[in-house]
Amino acid sequence: MKIEKLKEEIFSLKSLLVLTGAGVSQESGIPTFRGEEGLWKNYNPQELATPYAFEKNPKLVWEWYNFRREIILKAKPNPAHFGIKKLEDIIPEFLLVTQNVDDLHKEAGSKKILELHGNIFRTRCTKCNRKEFKKEILREIPPKCKDCGGLLRPDVVWFGESIDEEIFSKILDFSLKCEAILVVGTSAVVYPAASIPFIVKNNGGKVFEINLEPTQISEIADISIFGKAGEIFQKLT
Ligand code: NAD
Ligand code: ZN
């Protein structure tokens, strides 16, 4: 019933912003950060995903990223990723903003996408800024730059780091002009991503949400559907 209503709303839109988080990849077998005891060697991901942790122990941080690369390399996009790609094909003005670093949206074919928190398969040299994208597990860690010998880091945004300004300004432009936002599988507690649905709402846009459970977005949502994103997208698209 609610899904039918959402379907009707979404398919009549001329512009849509989709914001996704770790929940969209959960059914692909990639653990989310919150809501699950994703313990790894007794470390908390939030303590590993920081510039401080990398400075202190780059090898340990790389071990963790290699471990995550391994899980992600085995994963395939699920019906939520494919459903979002379908919306891109149908809705004239479309933008997908993902907080995920797992590359699964691109694997599902998404083209109009901005990766707010980077990509786990891209490295960045801490000395010369050289970037390289390779879908593999790194053999030697911590890896070194081919050009300058500098230490390579994952090209992702860590806690305490800021979002690429150019990317955020593109998102802001779209948020101000779109008719609606669909928020899928994000706890919406990481800023500035969490502020995007509020910007859309304040500009008269509609807010739709798909999540396992209520979040702070639910309070401003026109329609919230609680359940697994992949299962819901199978009915929606
Ligand atoms: P989060 O772990 O904080 O929250 C996940 C949200 O998804 C929760 O609200 C949960 O209720 C919901 N959820 C879980 N399974 C779901 C399902 N099958 N269907 C629908 N909803 C489901 O994740 P976040 O909000 O993305 O923020 C965490 C940060 O961690 C992000 O910045 C992201 O970069 C990073 N992260 C990325 C990945 C990935 O790339 N796959 C995985 C873990 C964390
Ligand atoms: Zn370099």
mmCIF file of N, CA, C and O in Angstrom, residues 14-104:
data_model
loop_
_atom_site.group_PDB
_atom_site.id
_atom_site.type_symbol
_atom_site.label_atom_id
_atom_site.label_comp_id
_atom_site.label_asym_id
_atom_site.label_seq_id
_atom_site.Cartn_x
_atom_site.Cartn_y
_atom_site.Cartn_z
ATOM 1 N N LYS A 14 9.963 14.909 -11.996
ATOM 2 C CA LYS A 14 10.860 15.345 -13.068
ATOM 3 C C LYS A 14 12.288 15.447 -12.557
ATOM 4 O O LYS A 14 13.243 15.482 -13.305
ATOM 5 N N SER A 15 12.423 15.531 -11.221
ATOM 6 C CA SER A 15 13.781 15.576 -10.661
ATOM 7 C C SER A 15 13.818 14.860 -9.318
ATOM 8 O O SER A 15 12.894 14.996 -8.506
ATOM 9 N N LEU A 16 14.875 14.112 -9.121
ATOM 10 C CA LEU A 16 15.008 13.354 -7.873
ATOM 11 C C LEU A 16 16.467 13.250 -7.452
ATOM 12 O O LEU A 16 17.359 12.979 -8.267
ATOM 13 N N LEU A 17 16.669 13.457 -6.162
ATOM 14 C CA LEU A 17 17.979 13.232 -5.551
ATOM 15 C C LEU A 17 17.857 11.961 -4.712
ATOM 16 O O LEU A 17 16.895 11.799 -3.962
ATOM 17 N N VAL A 18 18.787 11.045 -4.877
ATOM 18 C CA VAL A 18 18.791 9.834 -4.054
ATOM 19 C C VAL A 18 20.041 9.873 -3.181
ATOM 20 O O VAL A 18 21.138 10.153 -3.676
ATOM 21 N N LEU A 19 19.851 9.655 -1.892
ATOM 22 C CA LEU A 19 20.986 9.628 -0.956
ATOM 23 C C LEU A 19 21.061 8.239 -0.340
ATOM 24 O O LEU A 19 20.095 7.767 0.256
ATOM 25 N N THR A 20 22.192 7.574 -0.501
ATOM 26 C CA THR A 20 22.293 6.221 0.057
ATOM 27 C C THR A 20 23.403 6.118 1.098
ATOM 28 O O THR A 20 24.358 6.892 1.106
ATOM 29 N N GLY A 21 23.237 5.098 1.966
ATOM 30 C CA GLY A 21 24.240 4.793 2.984
ATOM 31 C C GLY A 21 24.483 3.295 3.020
ATOM 32 O O GLY A 21 23.978 2.548 2.168
ATOM 33 N N ALA A 22 25.219 2.873 4.016
ATOM 34 C CA ALA A 22 25.664 1.486 4.116
ATOM 35 C C ALA A 22 24.528 0.460 4.031
ATOM 36 O O ALA A 22 24.732 -0.660 3.565
ATOM 37 N N GLY A 23 23.318 0.853 4.444
ATOM 38 C CA GLY A 23 22.180 -0.067 4.430
ATOM 39 C C GLY A 23 21.829 -0.581 3.040
ATOM 40 O O GLY A 23 21.280 -1.675 2.899
ATOM 41 N N VAL A 24 22.163 0.191 2.013
ATOM 42 C CA VAL A 24 21.836 -0.216 0.649
ATOM 43 C C VAL A 24 22.708 -1.404 0.207
ATOM 44 O O VAL A 24 22.321 -2.185 -0.655
ATOM 45 N N SER A 25 23.858 -1.544 0.832
ATOM 46 C CA SER A 25 24.768 -2.649 0.474
ATOM 47 C C SER A 25 24.711 -3.805 1.464
ATOM 48 O O SER A 25 25.421 -4.796 1.300
ATOM 49 N N GLN A 26 23.873 -3.675 2.479
ATOM 50 C CA GLN A 26 23.796 -4.716 3.517
ATOM 51 C C GLN A 26 23.375 -6.061 2.923
ATOM 52 O O GLN A 26 23.950 -7.099 3.231
ATOM 53 N N GLU A 27 22.384 -6.021 2.011
ATOM 54 C CA GLU A 27 21.917 -7.277 1.404
ATOM 55 C C GLU A 27 22.919 -7.847 0.397
ATOM 56 O O GLU A 27 22.759 -8.963 -0.071
ATOM 57 N N SER A 28 23.960 -7.074 0.074
ATOM 58 C CA SER A 28 25.032 -7.604 -0.768
ATOM 59 C C SER A 28 26.095 -8.289 0.092
ATOM 60 O O SER A 28 27.097 -8.788 -0.430
ATOM 61 N N GLY A 29 25.899 -8.244 1.400
ATOM 62 C CA GLY A 29 26.831 -8.922 2.307
ATOM 63 C C GLY A 29 27.908 -8.018 2.888
ATOM 64 O O GLY A 29 28.891 -8.490 3.446
ATOM 65 N N ILE A 30 27.728 -6.697 2.742
ATOM 66 C CA ILE A 30 28.710 -5.761 3.307
ATOM 67 C C ILE A 30 28.163 -5.205 4.628
ATOM 68 O O ILE A 30 27.098 -4.590 4.634
ATOM 69 N N PRO A 31 28.869 -5.453 5.721
ATOM 70 C CA PRO A 31 28.352 -4.986 7.019
ATOM 71 C C PRO A 31 28.241 -3.465 7.096
ATOM 72 O O PRO A 31 29.076 -2.755 6.530
ATOM 73 N N THR A 32 27.211 -2.991 7.784
ATOM 74 C CA THR A 32 27.088 -1.549 8.035
ATOM 75 C C THR A 32 27.968 -1.219 9.254
ATOM 76 O O THR A 32 28.480 -2.130 9.902
ATOM 77 N N PHE A 33 28.120 0.066 9.520
ATOM 78 C CA PHE A 33 28.967 0.455 10.658
ATOM 79 C C PHE A 33 28.204 0.397 11.973
ATOM 80 O O PHE A 33 28.647 -0.155 12.954
ATOM 81 N N ARG A 34 27.024 1.028 11.929
ATOM 82 C CA ARG A 34 26.237 1.074 13.155
ATOM 83 C C ARG A 34 25.194 -0.032 13.115
ATOM 84 O O ARG A 34 24.937 -0.629 12.088
ATOM 85 N N GLY A 35 24.605 -0.308 14.234
ATOM 86 C CA GLY A 35 23.518 -1.283 14.274
ATOM 87 C C GLY A 35 23.981 -2.720 14.260
ATOM 88 O O GLY A 35 23.209 -3.632 14.427
ATOM 89 N N GLU A 36 25.258 -2.947 14.044
ATOM 90 C CA GLU A 36 25.756 -4.326 14.056
ATOM 91 C C GLU A 36 27.101 -4.353 14.769
ATOM 92 O O GLU A 36 27.871 -3.413 14.677
ATOM 93 N N GLU A 37 27.370 -5.439 15.451
ATOM 94 C CA GLU A 37 28.649 -5.556 16.154
ATOM 95 C C GLU A 37 29.726 -6.003 15.171
ATOM 96 O O GLU A 37 30.177 -7.135 15.206
ATOM 97 N N GLY A 38 30.080 -5.110 14.273
ATOM 98 C CA GLY A 38 31.094 -5.467 13.284
ATOM 99 C C GLY A 38 32.494 -5.459 13.861
ATOM 100 O O GLY A 38 33.379 -4.809 13.331
ATOM 101 N N LEU A 39 32.686 -6.189 14.921
ATOM 102 C CA LEU A 39 33.985 -6.171 15.592
ATOM 103 C C LEU A 39 35.081 -6.767 14.719
ATOM 104 O O LEU A 39 34.913 -7.795 14.098
ATOM 105 N N TRP A 40 36.171 -6.087 14.682
ATOM 106 C CA TRP A 40 37.304 -6.577 13.913
ATOM 107 C C TRP A 40 38.557 -6.373 14.756
ATOM 108 O O TRP A 40 38.938 -5.246 15.032
ATOM 109 N N LYS A 41 39.136 -7.482 15.169
ATOM 110 C CA LYS A 41 40.332 -7.412 16.016
ATOM 111 C C LYS A 41 40.137 -6.486 17.207
ATOM 112 O O LYS A 41 41.056 -5.788 17.647
ATOM 113 N N ASN A 42 38.933 -6.447 17.709
ATOM 114 C CA ASN A 42 38.598 -5.604 18.855
ATOM 115 C C ASN A 42 38.801 -4.113 18.631
ATOM 116 O O ASN A 42 38.949 -3.345 19.566
ATOM 117 N N TYR A 43 38.819 -3.697 17.367
ATOM 118 C CA TYR A 43 38.929 -2.272 17.095
ATOM 119 C C TYR A 43 37.577 -1.736 16.646
ATOM 120 O O TYR A 43 36.801 -2.447 16.021
ATOM 121 N N ASN A 44 37.357 -0.495 16.940
ATOM 122 C CA ASN A 44 36.145 0.168 16.513
ATOM 123 C C ASN A 44 36.427 0.888 15.184
ATOM 124 O O ASN A 44 37.366 1.675 15.116
ATOM 125 N N PRO A 45 35.616 0.616 14.135
ATOM 126 C CA PRO A 45 35.859 1.268 12.842
ATOM 127 C C PRO A 45 36.034 2.775 12.971
ATOM 128 O O PRO A 45 36.865 3.374 12.287
ATOM 129 N N GLN A 46 35.273 3.352 13.884
ATOM 130 C CA GLN A 46 35.366 4.807 14.019
ATOM 131 C C GLN A 46 36.702 5.259 14.595
ATOM 132 O O GLN A 46 37.054 6.418 14.520
ATOM 133 N N GLU A 47 37.419 4.303 15.198
ATOM 134 C CA GLU A 47 38.747 4.658 15.700
ATOM 135 C C GLU A 47 39.823 4.379 14.664
ATOM 136 O O GLU A 47 40.962 4.813 14.789
ATOM 137 N N LEU A 48 39.463 3.588 13.631
ATOM 138 C CA LEU A 48 40.435 3.281 12.580
ATOM 139 C C LEU A 48 40.324 4.247 11.408
ATOM 140 O O LEU A 48 41.299 4.502 10.710
ATOM 141 N N ALA A 49 39.111 4.735 11.189
ATOM 142 C CA ALA A 49 38.879 5.619 10.055
ATOM 143 C C ALA A 49 39.129 7.071 10.434
ATOM 144 O O ALA A 49 38.253 7.922 10.334
ATOM 145 N N THR A 50 40.352 7.344 10.888
ATOM 146 C CA THR A 50 40.723 8.717 11.238
ATOM 147 C C THR A 50 42.157 8.997 10.781
ATOM 148 O O THR A 50 42.971 8.082 10.715
ATOM 149 N N PRO A 51 42.456 10.265 10.492
ATOM 150 C CA PRO A 51 43.838 10.609 10.110
ATOM 151 C C PRO A 51 44.813 10.284 11.248
ATOM 152 O O PRO A 51 45.947 9.872 10.996
ATOM 153 N N TYR A 52 44.339 10.402 12.455
ATOM 154 C CA TYR A 52 45.201 10.133 13.617
ATOM 155 C C TYR A 52 45.621 8.658 13.655
ATOM 156 O O TYR A 52 46.789 8.330 13.859
ATOM 157 N N ALA A 53 44.642 7.764 13.434
ATOM 158 C CA ALA A 53 44.938 6.328 13.429
ATOM 159 C C ALA A 53 45.960 5.998 12.340
ATOM 160 O O ALA A 53 46.872 5.190 12.554
ATOM 161 N N PHE A 54 45.820 6.647 11.187
ATOM 162 C CA PHE A 54 46.721 6.372 10.066
ATOM 163 C C PHE A 54 48.128 6.870 10.359
ATOM 164 O O PHE A 54 49.116 6.211 10.035
ATOM 165 N N GLU A 55 48.226 7.988 11.009
ATOM 166 C CA GLU A 55 49.524 8.554 11.369
ATOM 167 C C GLU A 55 50.231 7.643 12.372
ATOM 168 O O GLU A 55 51.424 7.379 12.271
ATOM 169 N N LYS A 56 49.433 7.131 13.309
ATOM 170 C CA LYS A 56 49.967 6.297 14.381
ATOM 171 C C LYS A 56 50.379 4.916 13.878
ATOM 172 O O LYS A 56 51.429 4.393 14.228
ATOM 173 N N ASN A 57 49.528 4.325 13.036
ATOM 174 C CA ASN A 57 49.790 2.962 12.593
ATOM 175 C C ASN A 57 49.189 2.705 11.205
ATOM 176 O O ASN A 57 48.139 2.079 11.065
ATOM 177 N N PRO A 58 49.904 3.155 10.146
ATOM 178 C CA PRO A 58 49.354 3.006 8.788
ATOM 179 C C PRO A 58 49.140 1.539 8.395
ATOM 180 O O PRO A 58 48.194 1.221 7.683
ATOM 181 N N LYS A 59 49.989 0.667 8.904
ATOM 182 C CA LYS A 59 49.865 -0.751 8.535
ATOM 183 C C LYS A 59 48.545 -1.332 9.066
ATOM 184 O O LYS A 59 47.839 -2.045 8.356
ATOM 185 N N LEU A 60 48.234 -0.994 10.300
ATOM 186 C CA LEU A 60 46.991 -1.488 10.912
ATOM 187 C C LEU A 60 45.770 -0.973 10.154
ATOM 188 O O LEU A 60 44.836 -1.728 9.863
ATOM 189 N N VAL A 61 45.800 0.308 9.816
ATOM 190 C CA VAL A 61 44.679 0.893 9.072
ATOM 191 C C VAL A 61 44.566 0.216 7.705
ATOM 192 O O VAL A 61 43.473 -0.145 7.259
ATOM 193 N N TRP A 62 45.695 -0.031 7.058
ATOM 194 C CA TRP A 62 45.670 -0.710 5.754
ATOM 195 C C TRP A 62 45.190 -2.156 5.871
ATOM 196 O O TRP A 62 44.517 -2.669 4.982
ATOM 197 N N GLU A 63 45.534 -2.816 6.971
ATOM 198 C CA GLU A 63 45.034 -4.189 7.187
ATOM 199 C C GLU A 63 43.517 -4.187 7.215
ATOM 200 O O GLU A 63 42.861 -5.051 6.660
ATOM 201 N N TRP A 64 42.989 -3.174 7.908
ATOM 202 C CA TRP A 64 41.539 -3.062 8.008
ATOM 203 C C TRP A 64 40.922 -2.778 6.647
ATOM 204 O O TRP A 64 39.907 -3.346 6.268
ATOM 205 N N TYR A 65 41.558 -1.882 5.849
ATOM 206 C CA TYR A 65 41.021 -1.572 4.516
ATOM 207 C C TYR A 65 41.154 -2.762 3.571
ATOM 208 O O TYR A 65 40.271 -3.012 2.742
ATOM 209 N N ASN A 66 42.233 -3.522 3.711
ATOM 210 C CA ASN A 66 42.377 -4.731 2.898
ATOM 211 C C ASN A 66 41.286 -5.740 3.240
ATOM 212 O O ASN A 66 40.714 -6.372 2.361
ATOM 213 N N PHE A 67 41.004 -5.861 4.540
ATOM 214 C CA PHE A 67 39.949 -6.750 5.024
ATOM 215 C C PHE A 67 38.597 -6.334 4.449
ATOM 216 O O PHE A 67 37.807 -7.158 3.972
ATOM 217 N N ARG A 68 38.345 -5.035 4.406
ATOM 218 C CA ARG A 68 37.085 -4.542 3.846
ATOM 219 C C ARG A 68 37.052 -4.714 2.325
ATOM 220 O O ARG A 68 36.019 -5.053 1.751
ATOM 221 N N ARG A 69 38.212 -4.475 1.654
ATOM 222 C CA ARG A 69 38.277 -4.693 0.207
ATOM 223 C C ARG A 69 37.916 -6.134 -0.132
ATOM 224 O O ARG A 69 37.219 -6.404 -1.114
ATOM 225 N N GLU A 70 38.426 -7.049 0.700
ATOM 226 C CA GLU A 70 38.182 -8.475 0.460
ATOM 227 C C GLU A 70 36.680 -8.801 0.498
ATOM 228 O O GLU A 70 36.163 -9.492 -0.369
ATOM 229 N N ILE A 71 36.004 -8.278 1.512
ATOM 230 C CA ILE A 71 34.554 -8.498 1.641
ATOM 231 C C ILE A 71 33.830 -7.875 0.437
ATOM 232 O O ILE A 71 32.965 -8.487 -0.179
ATOM 233 N N ILE A 72 34.233 -6.654 0.097
ATOM 234 C CA ILE A 72 33.554 -5.919 -0.966
ATOM 235 C C ILE A 72 33.790 -6.568 -2.336
ATOM 236 O O ILE A 72 32.893 -6.636 -3.173
ATOM 237 N N LEU A 73 35.007 -7.095 -2.544
ATOM 238 C CA LEU A 73 35.312 -7.741 -3.831
ATOM 239 C C LEU A 73 34.422 -8.955 -4.088
ATOM 240 O O LEU A 73 34.157 -9.307 -5.233
ATOM 241 N N LYS A 74 33.977 -9.585 -3.013
ATOM 242 C CA LYS A 74 33.108 -10.768 -3.153
ATOM 243 C C LYS A 74 31.651 -10.365 -3.365
ATOM 244 O O LYS A 74 30.825 -11.184 -3.745
ATOM 245 N N ALA A 75 31.333 -9.108 -3.070
ATOM 246 C CA ALA A 75 29.934 -8.666 -3.107
ATOM 247 C C ALA A 75 29.486 -8.242 -4.501
ATOM 248 O O ALA A 75 30.287 -7.786 -5.312
ATOM 249 N N LYS A 76 28.199 -8.421 -4.733
ATOM 250 C CA LYS A 76 27.606 -7.992 -6.013
ATOM 251 C C LYS A 76 26.465 -7.019 -5.711
ATOM 252 O O LYS A 76 25.859 -7.100 -4.644
ATOM 253 N N PRO A 77 26.169 -6.128 -6.672
ATOM 254 C CA PRO A 77 25.043 -5.212 -6.439
ATOM 255 C C PRO A 77 23.757 -5.999 -6.214
ATOM 256 O O PRO A 77 23.598 -7.097 -6.745
ATOM 257 N N ASN A 78 22.848 -5.453 -5.423
ATOM 258 C CA ASN A 78 21.565 -6.114 -5.148
ATOM 259 C C ASN A 78 20.420 -5.306 -5.801
ATOM 260 O O ASN A 78 20.664 -4.254 -6.399
ATOM 261 N N PRO A 79 19.187 -5.775 -5.712
ATOM 262 C CA PRO A 79 18.074 -5.075 -6.380
ATOM 263 C C PRO A 79 17.932 -3.598 -6.002
ATOM 264 O O PRO A 79 17.383 -2.821 -6.793
ATOM 265 N N ALA A 80 18.436 -3.193 -4.851
ATOM 266 C CA ALA A 80 18.365 -1.764 -4.501
ATOM 267 C C ALA A 80 19.296 -0.961 -5.410
ATOM 268 O O ALA A 80 18.908 0.087 -5.940
ATOM 269 N N HIS A 81 20.519 -1.456 -5.624
ATOM 270 C CA HIS A 81 21.445 -0.754 -6.526
ATOM 271 C C HIS A 81 20.867 -0.697 -7.946
ATOM 272 O O HIS A 81 20.898 0.336 -8.601
ATOM 273 N N PHE A 82 20.321 -1.820 -8.412
ATOM 274 C CA PHE A 82 19.765 -1.862 -9.771
ATOM 275 C C PHE A 82 18.506 -0.997 -9.885
ATOM 276 O O PHE A 82 18.285 -0.342 -10.909
ATOM 277 N N GLY A 83 17.701 -0.982 -8.827
ATOM 278 C CA GLY A 83 16.486 -0.167 -8.830
ATOM 279 C C GLY A 83 16.825 1.315 -8.904
ATOM 280 O O GLY A 83 16.167 2.083 -9.606
ATOM 281 N N ILE A 84 17.876 1.723 -8.208
ATOM 282 C CA ILE A 84 18.296 3.127 -8.220
ATOM 283 C C ILE A 84 18.811 3.507 -9.613
ATOM 284 O O ILE A 84 18.548 4.589 -10.117
ATOM 285 N N LYS A 85 19.498 2.577 -10.256
ATOM 286 C CA LYS A 85 19.957 2.812 -11.641
ATOM 287 C C LYS A 85 18.749 2.998 -12.576
ATOM 288 O O LYS A 85 18.750 3.843 -13.474
ATOM 289 N N LYS A 86 17.705 2.214 -12.321
ATOM 290 C CA LYS A 86 16.494 2.309 -13.135
ATOM 291 C C LYS A 86 15.854 3.700 -12.983
ATOM 292 O O LYS A 86 15.413 4.291 -13.963
ATOM 293 N N LEU A 87 15.853 4.225 -11.757
ATOM 294 C CA LEU A 87 15.298 5.564 -11.528
ATOM 295 C C LEU A 87 16.107 6.605 -12.309
ATOM 296 O O LEU A 87 15.550 7.559 -12.849
ATOM 297 N N GLU A 88 17.410 6.406 -12.371
ATOM 298 C CA GLU A 88 18.279 7.312 -13.145
ATOM 299 C C GLU A 88 17.856 7.335 -14.622
ATOM 300 O O GLU A 88 17.868 8.385 -15.271
ATOM 301 N N ASP A 89 17.458 6.182 -15.135
ATOM 302 C CA ASP A 89 17.060 6.081 -16.543
ATOM 303 C C ASP A 89 15.693 6.702 -16.813
ATOM 304 O O ASP A 89 15.410 7.128 -17.925
ATOM 305 N N ILE A 90 14.845 6.714 -15.798
ATOM 306 C CA ILE A 90 13.466 7.147 -15.993
ATOM 307 C C ILE A 90 13.236 8.627 -15.682
ATOM 308 O O ILE A 90 12.494 9.308 -16.370
ATOM 309 N N ILE A 91 13.904 9.116 -14.615
ATOM 310 C CA ILE A 91 13.640 10.493 -14.163
ATOM 311 C C ILE A 91 14.614 11.466 -14.843
ATOM 312 O O ILE A 91 15.837 11.292 -14.750
ATOM 313 N N PRO A 92 14.059 12.492 -15.537
ATOM 314 C CA PRO A 92 14.909 13.371 -16.350
ATOM 315 C C PRO A 92 16.081 14.019 -15.596
ATOM 316 O O PRO A 92 17.213 13.996 -16.068
ATOM 317 N N GLU A 93 15.784 14.618 -14.440
ATOM 318 C CA GLU A 93 16.858 15.257 -13.668
ATOM 319 C C GLU A 93 17.144 14.366 -12.478
ATOM 320 O O GLU A 93 16.296 14.241 -11.582
ATOM 321 N N PHE A 94 18.296 13.774 -12.451
ATOM 322 C CA PHE A 94 18.564 12.769 -11.428
ATOM 323 C C PHE A 94 19.986 12.924 -10.898
ATOM 324 O O PHE A 94 20.919 13.223 -11.631
ATOM 325 N N LEU A 95 20.129 12.725 -9.581
ATOM 326 C CA LEU A 95 21.470 12.675 -8.996
ATOM 327 C C LEU A 95 21.485 11.670 -7.851
ATOM 328 O O LEU A 95 20.605 11.674 -6.991
ATOM 329 N N LEU A 96 22.490 10.811 -7.876
ATOM 330 C CA LEU A 96 22.690 9.868 -6.779
ATOM 331 C C LEU A 96 23.899 10.323 -5.967
ATOM 332 O O LEU A 96 24.980 10.543 -6.517
ATOM 333 N N VAL A 97 23.683 10.487 -4.673
ATOM 334 C CA VAL A 97 24.777 10.824 -3.764
ATOM 335 C C VAL A 97 24.935 9.648 -2.819
ATOM 336 O O VAL A 97 23.992 9.276 -2.117
ATOM 337 N N THR A 98 26.102 9.033 -2.822
ATOM 338 C CA THR A 98 26.291 7.903 -1.924
ATOM 339 C C THR A 98 27.373 8.182 -0.896
ATOM 340 O O THR A 98 28.367 8.833 -1.199
ATOM 341 N N GLN A 99 27.118 7.672 0.308
ATOM 342 C CA GLN A 99 28.143 7.742 1.356
ATOM 343 C C GLN A 99 28.983 6.473 1.324
ATOM 344 O O GLN A 99 29.952 6.337 2.052
ATOM 345 N N ASN A 100 28.563 5.517 0.492
ATOM 346 C CA ASN A 100 29.294 4.250 0.421
ATOM 347 C C ASN A 100 30.563 4.392 -0.396
ATOM 348 O O ASN A 100 30.627 5.171 -1.339
ATOM 349 N N VAL A 101 31.537 3.594 -0.027
ATOM 350 C CA VAL A 101 32.829 3.636 -0.716
ATOM 351 C C VAL A 101 33.038 2.353 -1.524
ATOM 352 O O VAL A 101 34.096 2.112 -2.073
ATOM 353 N N ASP A 102 31.994 1.513 -1.586
ATOM 354 C CA ASP A 102 32.160 0.145 -2.101
ATOM 355 C C ASP A 102 32.053 -0.038 -3.613
ATOM 356 O O ASP A 102 32.208 -1.152 -4.112
ATOM 357 N N ASP A 103 31.744 1.031 -4.342
ATOM 358 C CA ASP A 103 31.713 0.966 -5.809
ATOM 359 C C ASP A 103 30.517 0.182 -6.373
ATOM 360 O O ASP A 103 30.426 -0.009 -7.582
ATOM 361 N N LEU A 104 29.614 -0.311 -5.538
ATOM 362 C CA LEU A 104 28.539 -1.182 -6.032
ATOM 363 C C LEU A 104 27.500 -0.443 -6.892
ATOM 364 O O LEU A 104 26.920 -1.030 -7.793
#
